[in-house]
Tab-separated table of C-alpha atoms in Angstrom:
chain	number	residue	atom	x	y	z
U	1	MET	CA	-38.092	295.364	199.893
U	2	LEU	CA	-37.911	293.891	196.465
U	3	LEU	CA	-34.489	295.439	195.958
U	4	HIS	CA	-33.382	293.700	199.086
U	5	LYS	CA	-34.670	290.344	197.952
U	6	ALA	CA	-33.188	290.778	194.513
U	7	LEU	CA	-29.827	291.490	195.971
U	8	GLY	CA	-30.294	288.552	198.463
U	9	ALA	CA	-30.874	286.097	195.586
U	10	ALA	CA	-27.853	287.493	193.901
U	11	LEU	CA	-25.562	286.856	196.916
U	12	ALA	CA	-27.080	283.292	197.118
U	13	CYS	CA	-26.372	282.669	193.620
U	14	LEU	CA	-22.595	283.782	193.863
U	15	LEU	CA	-22.180	281.634	197.111
U	16	ALA	CA	-23.584	278.628	195.367
U	17	LEU	CA	-20.794	278.930	192.518
U	18	PRO	CA	-17.963	276.729	192.727
U	19	LYS	CA	-14.969	278.241	194.238
U	20	ALA	CA	-12.353	279.308	191.817
U	21	ALA	CA	-9.003	277.236	191.348
U	22	ALA	CA	-6.213	279.044	193.386
U	23	VAL	CA	-2.483	278.803	192.534
U	24	ASP	CA	-1.020	275.695	193.217
U	25	ARG	CA	1.550	276.583	195.829
U	26	SER	CA	3.275	273.309	195.672
U	27	LYS	CA	4.814	274.089	192.293
U	28	PHE	CA	6.605	277.348	193.511
U	29	ARG	CA	9.325	277.150	196.248
U	30	THR	CA	9.456	279.490	199.095
U	31	CYS	CA	12.645	281.011	200.826
U	32	GLU	CA	12.542	277.937	203.515
U	33	GLN	CA	12.149	275.445	200.708
U	34	GLY	CA	15.345	276.748	198.976
U	35	SER	CA	18.613	275.806	200.541
U	36	PHE	CA	20.575	278.816	199.581
U	37	CYS	CA	17.863	281.470	200.998
U	38	ARG	CA	17.383	279.184	204.015
U	39	ARG	CA	21.157	279.223	204.803
U	40	PHE	CA	21.160	283.057	204.316
U	41	LYS	CA	18.320	283.500	206.715
U	42	THR	CA	20.422	281.594	209.391
U	43	TRP	CA	23.771	283.393	208.485
U	44	ILE	CA	22.184	286.818	209.116
U	45	LYS	CA	21.469	285.590	212.675
U	46	ARG	CA	24.451	284.150	213.568
U	47	PRO	CA	26.186	285.588	216.899
U	48	GLU	CA	28.851	288.450	216.794
U	49	SER	CA	27.488	289.204	213.334
U	50	GLU	CA	28.927	292.588	213.555
U	51	LYS	CA	32.520	291.361	213.347
U	52	ALA	CA	34.522	292.042	210.119
U	53	LEU	CA	34.944	288.998	207.692
U	54	TRP	CA	35.769	290.486	204.669
U	55	THR	CA	38.210	293.554	204.447
U	56	VAL	CA	39.389	295.821	201.600
U	57	VAL	CA	43.260	295.633	201.012
U	58	PRO	CA	43.886	299.536	200.648
U	59	SER	CA	47.435	298.779	199.176
U	60	SER	CA	46.002	296.859	196.402
U	61	GLN	CA	43.917	299.710	194.846
U	62	ALA	CA	44.467	299.891	190.971
U	63	PRO	CA	43.085	302.072	188.412
U	64	LEU	CA	41.001	300.292	185.536
U	65	SER	CA	40.971	301.156	181.977
U	66	ASP	CA	37.088	301.972	181.892
U	67	GLY	CA	37.784	304.629	184.619
U	68	GLY	CA	37.008	302.435	187.917
U	69	TYR	CA	39.157	301.022	190.455
U	70	SER	CA	40.000	297.396	191.566
U	71	PHE	CA	40.638	296.319	195.120
U	72	GLN	CA	41.468	292.992	196.547
U	73	ILE	CA	39.420	291.676	199.366
U	74	LYS	CA	40.581	289.526	202.112
U	75	HIS	CA	38.737	287.086	204.641
U	76	VAL	CA	39.850	287.174	208.069
U	77	HIS	CA	40.142	283.352	208.096
U	78	GLU	CA	42.167	283.066	204.626
U	79	ALA	CA	45.804	283.526	204.276
U	80	GLU	CA	45.358	285.455	200.842
U	81	PRO	CA	42.761	287.761	199.196
U	82	HIS	CA	40.409	285.645	197.287
U	83	LEU	CA	37.771	288.336	196.193
U	84	ASN	CA	38.125	291.093	193.492
U	85	LEU	CA	36.231	294.275	194.083
U	86	ARG	CA	35.566	296.920	191.093
U	87	VAL	CA	34.101	300.335	191.960
U	88	ASN	CA	32.858	302.460	188.918
U	89	THR	CA	31.361	305.876	189.081
U	90	TYR	CA	29.228	307.044	186.117
U	91	ALA	CA	28.759	310.592	185.310
U	92	SER	CA	24.912	310.159	185.330
U	93	GLY	CA	25.083	309.602	189.153
U	94	THR	CA	25.510	305.913	189.573
U	95	VAL	CA	28.094	304.193	191.765
U	96	ARG	CA	28.732	300.251	190.523
U	97	PHE	CA	29.985	297.817	192.949
U	98	ARG	CA	31.192	294.255	191.810
U	99	LEU	CA	32.537	291.347	193.758
U	100	ASN	CA	34.059	288.309	192.033
U	101	GLU	CA	36.414	285.418	192.836
U	102	ILE	CA	40.298	285.814	191.997
U	103	ASP	CA	41.494	282.593	190.353
U	104	PRO	CA	38.447	280.512	191.340
U	105	VAL	CA	38.099	276.823	191.439
U	106	HIS	CA	35.506	277.236	188.529
U	107	PRO	CA	34.646	280.522	186.646
U	108	ARG	CA	31.343	282.163	188.016
U	109	HIS	CA	28.682	283.221	185.771
U	110	GLU	CA	28.695	286.623	184.528
U	111	ILE	CA	26.162	288.247	182.732
U	112	PRO	CA	27.503	288.960	178.958
U	113	ALA	CA	28.502	292.423	178.242
U	114	GLY	CA	25.557	294.332	176.526
U	115	ASP	CA	22.845	291.999	177.740
U	116	VAL	CA	21.869	293.883	180.895
U	117	VAL	CA	24.346	296.683	181.236
U	118	THR	CA	25.132	298.788	177.972
U	119	GLU	CA	28.090	297.965	176.014
U	120	PRO	CA	30.279	300.079	175.897
U	121	PRO	CA	29.512	301.120	179.553
U	122	PRO	CA	28.093	304.424	180.580
U	123	GLN	CA	30.478	307.505	180.589
U	124	ALA	CA	32.824	307.461	183.636
U	125	ALA	CA	32.552	310.164	185.889
U	126	ALA	CA	35.522	312.743	186.517
U	127	THR	CA	36.078	311.201	190.035
U	128	LYS	CA	38.360	312.675	192.807
U	129	VAL	CA	39.674	309.769	194.846
U	130	GLU	CA	41.062	310.074	198.373
U	131	THR	CA	42.383	306.956	200.392
U	132	GLY	CA	42.617	306.823	203.979
U	133	ALA	CA	43.359	304.143	206.787
U	134	ALA	CA	39.625	303.300	207.067
U	135	THR	CA	37.887	304.514	203.990
U	136	THR	CA	38.469	305.324	200.157
U	137	VAL	CA	36.288	308.089	198.978
U	138	PHE	CA	35.071	308.733	195.426
U	139	SER	CA	33.706	312.369	194.998
U	140	PHE	CA	32.035	313.678	191.633
U	141	THR	CA	29.571	315.876	190.160
U	142	SER	CA	26.945	314.186	188.149
U	143	THR	CA	25.745	315.469	184.735
U	144	ALA	CA	22.700	316.763	186.407
U	145	GLY	CA	24.670	318.882	189.005
U	146	ALA	CA	24.262	316.691	191.983
U	147	ASN	CA	27.155	316.194	194.267
U	148	ILE	CA	27.757	312.622	194.712
U	149	LYS	CA	30.200	310.949	197.096
U	150	ALA	CA	30.644	307.233	197.606
U	151	GLU	CA	32.600	306.149	200.693
U	152	LEU	CA	34.198	302.620	200.388
U	153	LYS	CA	34.660	301.364	203.941
U	154	HIS	CA	37.749	298.955	204.387
U	155	SER	CA	36.448	296.833	207.376
U	156	PRO	CA	34.230	295.363	207.265
U	157	LEU	CA	33.673	295.991	203.728
U	158	GLY	CA	30.670	298.342	202.911
U	159	LEU	CA	29.648	301.379	200.979
U	160	ASP	CA	27.893	304.735	201.995
U	161	VAL	CA	26.608	306.831	199.011
U	162	TYR	CA	25.670	310.651	199.474
U	163	ALA	CA	23.773	312.801	197.390
U	164	ASP	CA	24.249	316.643	198.100
U	165	GLY	CA	25.412	316.069	201.462
U	166	HIS	CA	22.648	313.552	202.513
U	167	LEU	CA	23.555	309.861	202.949
U	168	VAL	CA	20.939	308.203	200.858
U	169	GLN	CA	22.002	304.483	200.984
U	170	SER	CA	24.538	302.195	203.088
U	171	VAL	CA	25.452	298.996	201.385
U	172	ASN	CA	26.381	296.077	203.814
U	173	ALA	CA	25.420	298.420	206.710
U	174	LYS	CA	24.267	295.447	208.754
U	175	ASN	CA	27.320	293.317	207.711
U	176	LEU	CA	25.155	290.466	206.073
U	177	LEU	CA	27.686	289.962	203.272
U	178	ASN	CA	27.881	286.300	202.198
U	179	PHE	CA	30.059	285.194	199.346
U	180	GLU	CA	30.269	281.374	198.903
U	181	ARG	CA	33.461	280.621	196.953
U	182	TYR	CA	33.359	277.409	194.899
U	183	ARG	CA	34.838	274.392	196.556
U	184	LYS	CA	36.534	271.349	195.370
U	185	PRO	CA	34.288	268.246	195.356
U	186	LYS	CA	32.599	267.574	198.468
U	187	ALA	CA	35.031	269.894	200.354
U	188	ASP	CA	33.484	271.675	203.243
U	189	PHE	CA	35.640	274.636	203.070
U	190	PRO	CA	36.840	276.868	199.939
U	191	PRO	CA	40.560	276.570	199.100
U	192	ASP	CA	42.974	278.518	201.637
U	193	SER	CA	40.336	278.593	204.432
U	194	ALA	CA	41.003	277.849	208.034
U	195	THR	CA	39.137	274.563	208.890
U	196	PRO	CA	38.506	274.395	212.583
U	197	GLY	CA	34.840	273.622	213.291
U	198	ASP	CA	34.469	277.007	215.199
U	199	VAL	CA	35.683	279.166	212.353
U	200	VAL	CA	33.082	281.470	210.574
U	201	ILE	CA	33.727	281.408	206.693
U	202	ASP	CA	30.378	281.963	204.907
U	203	ALA	CA	26.787	280.870	205.024
U	204	ALA	CA	27.979	277.387	203.879
U	205	ALA	CA	30.740	276.912	206.519
U	206	HIS	CA	30.018	277.985	210.032
U	207	PRO	CA	29.433	276.567	213.337
U	208	HIS	CA	26.296	278.156	214.139
U	209	GLY	CA	23.351	275.675	213.308
U	210	LEU	CA	24.379	275.189	209.706
U	211	ASP	CA	21.914	273.388	207.567
U	212	LYS	CA	24.040	271.086	205.132
U	213	ASN	CA	21.071	269.969	203.251
U	214	GLY	CA	21.142	271.189	199.709
U	215	LEU	CA	24.815	272.183	199.473
U	216	TRP	CA	25.625	269.761	196.626
U	217	GLU	CA	22.069	268.552	195.681
U	218	GLU	CA	18.440	269.031	196.632
U	219	ASP	CA	15.085	267.909	195.603
U	220	PHE	CA	11.857	270.049	194.955
U	221	GLY	CA	8.566	268.840	193.227
U	222	GLY	CA	10.014	265.597	192.290
U	223	HIS	CA	13.093	267.214	190.471
U	224	THR	CA	16.788	266.874	191.898
U	225	ASP	CA	19.053	269.603	191.375
U	226	LYS	CA	22.713	268.302	191.249
U	227	LYS	CA	25.419	270.856	192.087
U	228	PRO	CA	28.705	269.353	191.388
U	229	ARG	CA	30.637	272.640	191.933
U	230	GLY	CA	29.011	273.001	195.530
U	231	PRO	CA	27.272	276.087	197.155
U	232	ALA	CA	27.887	279.441	195.470
U	233	SER	CA	25.455	281.774	196.772
U	234	LEU	CA	25.891	285.378	197.688
U	235	GLY	CA	23.915	288.075	199.637
U	236	MET	CA	24.133	291.568	201.017
U	237	ASP	CA	22.067	294.146	202.723
U	238	VAL	CA	21.278	297.935	201.769
U	239	THR	CA	19.888	300.685	204.248
U	240	PHE	CA	17.654	303.454	202.580
U	241	SER	CA	18.449	306.381	204.936
U	242	GLY	CA	16.336	309.115	206.207
U	243	ASP	CA	12.661	309.057	206.901
U	244	VAL	CA	11.489	306.444	204.049
U	245	PRO	CA	7.839	306.510	203.876
U	246	ALA	CA	7.577	304.110	200.948
U	247	LEU	CA	9.572	301.665	198.780
U	248	PHE	CA	8.740	300.841	195.135
U	249	GLY	CA	9.768	298.558	192.331
U	250	LEU	CA	10.843	294.901	192.533
U	251	PRO	CA	8.612	293.929	189.482
U	252	GLU	CA	7.110	291.691	188.648
U	253	HIS	CA	4.953	290.747	191.743
U	254	MET	CA	1.146	291.273	192.318
U	255	THR	CA	1.480	293.914	194.791
U	256	ARG	CA	0.357	297.299	195.292
U	257	ALA	CA	2.883	300.096	194.037
U	258	SER	CA	3.896	300.962	197.503
U	259	LEU	CA	5.796	297.591	198.301
U	260	PRO	CA	4.174	295.735	201.446
U	261	PHE	CA	6.924	294.411	203.861
U	262	TYR	CA	5.993	290.779	203.895
U	263	ASP	CA	7.182	288.203	206.203
U	264	GLU	CA	8.133	286.009	203.247
U	265	PRO	CA	10.822	287.390	201.022
U	266	TYR	CA	9.923	288.565	197.378
U	267	ARG	CA	11.089	285.707	194.764
U	268	PHE	CA	12.553	286.505	191.566
U	269	PHE	CA	12.565	283.408	189.199
U	270	ASN	CA	10.693	283.984	185.911
U	271	LEU	CA	7.610	281.932	186.013
U	272	ASP	CA	4.238	281.510	184.121
U	273	VAL	CA	1.900	281.262	186.982
U	274	PHE	CA	-1.595	280.243	186.404
U	275	GLU	CA	-4.332	281.932	188.471
U	276	TYR	CA	-1.790	283.783	190.581
U	277	GLU	CA	-2.959	285.666	193.701
U	278	ASP	CA	-3.151	289.317	194.709
U	279	ASN	CA	-1.159	290.589	197.507
U	280	GLU	CA	1.696	288.179	197.102
U	281	PRO	CA	5.569	288.169	197.089
U	282	MET	CA	5.613	284.897	195.002
U	283	ALA	CA	7.426	285.264	191.565
U	284	LEU	CA	5.600	286.041	188.151
U	285	TYR	CA	6.561	286.579	184.722
U	286	GLY	CA	9.185	289.159	184.757
U	287	ALA	CA	12.412	290.055	187.123
U	288	VAL	CA	13.765	293.455	187.623
U	289	PRO	CA	15.168	293.501	191.124
U	290	ILE	CA	15.393	297.237	191.550
U	291	ILE	CA	14.128	299.222	194.630
U	292	TRP	CA	13.246	302.720	194.476
U	293	ALA	CA	13.141	304.891	197.895
U	294	ILE	CA	11.591	308.312	198.784
U	295	GLN	CA	13.658	309.679	201.407
U	296	LYS	CA	12.959	312.855	203.746
U	297	PHE	CA	15.572	314.636	205.332
U	298	GLY	CA	13.937	317.532	207.251
U	299	THR	CA	12.298	319.806	204.595
U	300	LYS	CA	14.036	318.075	201.866
U	301	THR	CA	12.784	315.159	199.806
U	302	LEU	CA	15.049	312.943	197.757
U	303	THR	CA	14.870	309.639	195.750
U	304	SER	CA	17.531	307.025	195.154
U	305	ALA	CA	17.294	303.546	193.832
U	306	PHE	CA	19.275	300.199	194.295
U	307	LEU	CA	19.845	297.498	191.583
U	308	TRP	CA	20.795	294.015	192.125
U	309	ILE	CA	22.255	292.616	188.760
U	310	ASN	CA	21.964	288.801	188.971
U	311	PRO	CA	20.291	286.247	186.549
U	312	SER	CA	19.844	283.419	189.088
U	313	GLU	CA	17.075	282.644	191.679
U	314	THR	CA	16.823	285.398	194.105
U	315	PHE	CA	15.026	286.360	197.161
U	316	VAL	CA	14.608	290.173	198.479
U	317	LYS	CA	13.372	290.805	202.185
U	318	LEU	CA	12.096	294.287	203.039
U	319	GLN	CA	12.522	295.174	206.648
U	320	ARG	CA	11.708	298.184	208.930
U	321	ASP	CA	13.580	298.998	212.477
U	322	GLU	CA	11.853	297.372	215.442
U	323	GLY	CA	8.784	299.238	216.538
U	324	SER	CA	8.543	301.109	213.335
U	325	SER	CA	6.268	300.322	210.508
U	326	THR	CA	5.889	303.261	208.246
U	327	SER	CA	8.707	305.804	209.013
U	328	GLY	CA	12.464	305.852	209.533
U	329	PRO	CA	15.026	304.100	207.474
U	330	ALA	CA	14.028	301.117	205.429
U	331	HIS	CA	16.229	297.968	204.691
U	332	ALA	CA	16.462	295.068	202.185
U	333	TRP	CA	18.570	292.187	202.050
U	334	PHE	CA	19.235	290.282	198.640
U	335	THR	CA	20.597	286.585	198.192
U	336	SER	CA	20.927	284.813	195.087
U	337	GLU	CA	21.841	281.311	194.407
U	338	SER	CA	25.010	281.932	192.259
U	339	GLY	CA	26.821	284.133	190.008
U	340	VAL	CA	28.572	287.351	191.074
U	341	LEU	CA	27.591	290.186	193.335
U	342	ASP	CA	26.946	293.246	190.847
U	343	ILE	CA	25.015	296.088	192.344
U	344	ALA	CA	24.302	299.594	191.297
U	345	VAL	CA	23.343	302.616	193.473
U	346	PHE	CA	21.516	305.336	191.681
U	347	ALA	CA	22.004	308.317	193.936
U	348	GLY	CA	19.333	310.445	192.387
U	349	PRO	CA	18.400	312.864	193.849
U	350	SER	CA	15.382	313.260	192.036
U	351	PRO	CA	12.884	310.625	190.494
U	352	ALA	CA	13.954	312.084	186.932
U	353	SER	CA	17.523	311.671	187.799
U	354	VAL	CA	17.222	307.982	189.033
U	355	SER	CA	15.238	306.950	185.749
U	356	GLY	CA	18.045	308.686	183.574
U	357	GLN	CA	20.715	306.659	185.702
U	358	PHE	CA	18.913	303.348	185.404
U	359	HIS	CA	18.514	304.042	181.650
U	360	ASP	CA	21.999	305.182	181.191
U	361	LEU	CA	23.194	301.821	182.854
U	362	THR	CA	20.709	299.436	181.197
U	363	GLY	CA	19.941	301.481	177.799
U	364	ALA	CA	16.944	303.011	176.694
U	365	ALA	CA	13.880	300.977	175.487
U	366	PRO	CA	14.096	300.321	171.569
U	367	MET	CA	11.592	302.112	169.141
U	368	PRO	CA	9.136	299.502	168.439
U	369	GLY	CA	8.295	298.672	164.900
U	370	LEU	CA	5.085	299.894	163.215
U	371	TRP	CA	3.954	296.389	163.119
U	372	ALA	CA	4.125	296.139	166.895
U	373	LEU	CA	1.403	299.027	167.466
U	374	GLY	CA	-1.354	297.238	165.894
U	375	LYS	CA	-3.716	294.757	166.791
U	376	HIS	CA	-2.167	291.510	168.257
U	377	GLN	CA	-4.122	288.288	168.469
U	378	CYS	CA	-3.505	285.622	171.060
U	379	ARG	CA	-5.191	282.966	173.107
U	380	TRP	CA	-4.184	279.899	174.862
U	381	ASN	CA	-3.879	277.887	172.621
U	382	TYR	CA	-3.731	277.303	168.802
U	383	MET	CA	-3.428	273.658	168.289
U	384	SER	CA	-2.491	273.278	164.587
U	385	GLU	CA	-1.835	275.064	161.521
U	386	LYS	CA	-5.411	274.581	160.355
U	387	ASP	CA	-6.631	276.402	163.760
U	388	VAL	CA	-4.312	279.171	163.016
U	389	ALA	CA	-5.323	279.483	159.361
U	390	THR	CA	-9.127	279.584	160.270
U	391	VAL	CA	-8.566	282.460	162.674
U	392	ASP	CA	-6.565	284.340	160.278
U	393	ALA	CA	-9.204	283.730	157.363
U	394	SER	CA	-11.964	284.999	160.032
U	395	TYR	CA	-10.387	288.306	160.373
U	396	ASP	CA	-10.332	288.683	156.543
U	397	LYS	CA	-13.900	287.550	156.228
U	398	TYR	CA	-15.367	290.135	158.739
U	399	ASP	CA	-12.825	292.826	157.431
U	400	LEU	CA	-11.142	293.123	160.807
U	401	PRO	CA	-7.628	294.527	160.867
U	402	TYR	CA	-4.851	292.961	162.774
U	403	ASP	CA	-1.131	292.657	162.358
U	404	VAL	CA	0.272	289.939	164.635
U	405	ILE	CA	-1.057	286.518	165.893
U	406	TRP	CA	0.794	284.675	168.762
U	407	LEU	CA	0.919	281.028	169.048
U	408	ASP	CA	1.602	280.722	172.771
U	409	ILE	CA	3.013	277.265	173.636
U	410	GLU	CA	1.212	274.245	171.886
U	411	HIS	CA	2.929	274.590	168.490
U	412	THR	CA	6.059	273.412	170.205
U	413	ASP	CA	7.516	269.873	170.663
U	414	GLY	CA	6.637	268.904	174.017
U	415	LYS	CA	6.712	272.492	175.380
U	416	LYS	CA	10.370	273.019	174.456
U	417	TYR	CA	10.895	276.409	173.418
U	418	PHE	CA	12.391	277.041	169.825
U	419	SER	CA	11.002	273.915	168.574
U	420	TRP	CA	7.951	272.834	166.531
U	421	ASN	CA	5.376	270.089	166.763
U	422	SER	CA	5.909	268.365	163.535
U	423	ALA	CA	2.396	266.635	163.531
U	424	ASN	CA	0.275	269.530	164.171
U	425	PHE	CA	2.568	272.301	162.393
U	426	PRO	CA	4.273	270.366	159.719
U	427	THR	CA	5.198	273.449	157.405
U	428	PRO	CA	5.972	276.385	159.810
U	429	GLU	CA	8.018	278.033	157.168
U	430	LYS	CA	4.987	278.092	154.652
U	431	MET	CA	2.473	279.258	157.476
U	432	THR	CA	4.981	282.200	158.325
U	433	ALA	CA	5.424	282.922	154.628
U	434	ASP	CA	1.655	283.030	154.279
U	435	PHE	CA	1.295	285.748	157.039
U	436	SER	CA	4.176	287.656	155.664
U	437	ALA	CA	2.591	287.848	152.214
U	438	LYS	CA	-0.315	289.412	153.907
U	439	ARG	CA	2.240	291.803	155.903
U	440	ARG	CA	1.209	290.130	159.058
U	441	LYS	CA	3.504	288.382	161.618
């Protein structure tokens, strides 16, 4: 009885505590609040979405100096091809697929070489190429001994990737591809497009309930984002074949390892979210838009992964076939606000192979310096050089070892990175020199 009373009193105290503040959601936009994601959700529900819009021009196939191949891609309602496709096969077992504009109104942003993808790029595979009327097939054996086949579908544009005879991924399987070419100022259509009102061009130009809000500028949280080059978003879907019990990846989000299939898409937009919540697809600090899939084919279990290489704001939606929640194939669509369409299919077929393919493409983690392995001191926040010096002196006073002190944000001028608050941190060079003299950073 005494125990019950004690537990009851403790529970009453907990309930009496003021409720902790939750994340301020008004600061972080959702798919519906971002015009490009809202457009994409309308786009993928358009009537007759199975009809081919973008098609490979087989006669345009040309070898590239890096071992890959290029193709011109033509839209059904444009007179000339305006997209360029590059397909690369890497010896590790990776297939890379890139779409960009040919002679654009404005150059699109591409991630500099060596930033995300290693420079020089991975070793090209010794690939057999067979071109037919409907497909171009790339076949090779990975360094781990897996038989990899990538089947480029000509119309509609798509890519099927096989590992050891099993179809592991189908890119653009649902024909959700969207590529908004740059327009001239305030133009409704990109150059060379047919302009009747009933023509479907892209997610920013079609007759099926198009929302024009946000095409050239949009507001959120009291800020106006002007877009002098107009809409430039892109998107595509991927299907993970077989019986897929779980998908993993999409860091950094506060979810369990086996990714939940939320109604709201996962957002990728690097943020410092105070008091973020559990079990949420909202964005956090990091952004690595990769999905790993466990795929069962009878008694055989394979692993593959899909990487979306785009640094702009991105949303990712995970889906199952209707009536299925934990079995059968799994689907995902990705949409980004701008940039180029650059994807990598890691064909596996084992987890170790996928990990090797990812690091072959993006590089291995660098060996940390010895100083990085010691004690790191950090808090929010150090308000002045005197504050920092007091903490440093206290470690010496109590003979506590440490190697690094992090200043967080208040040392800056108005929270502007790579600047200093001259009033509270008037001598940053001397401060850092004093730490260096103690072999600290």
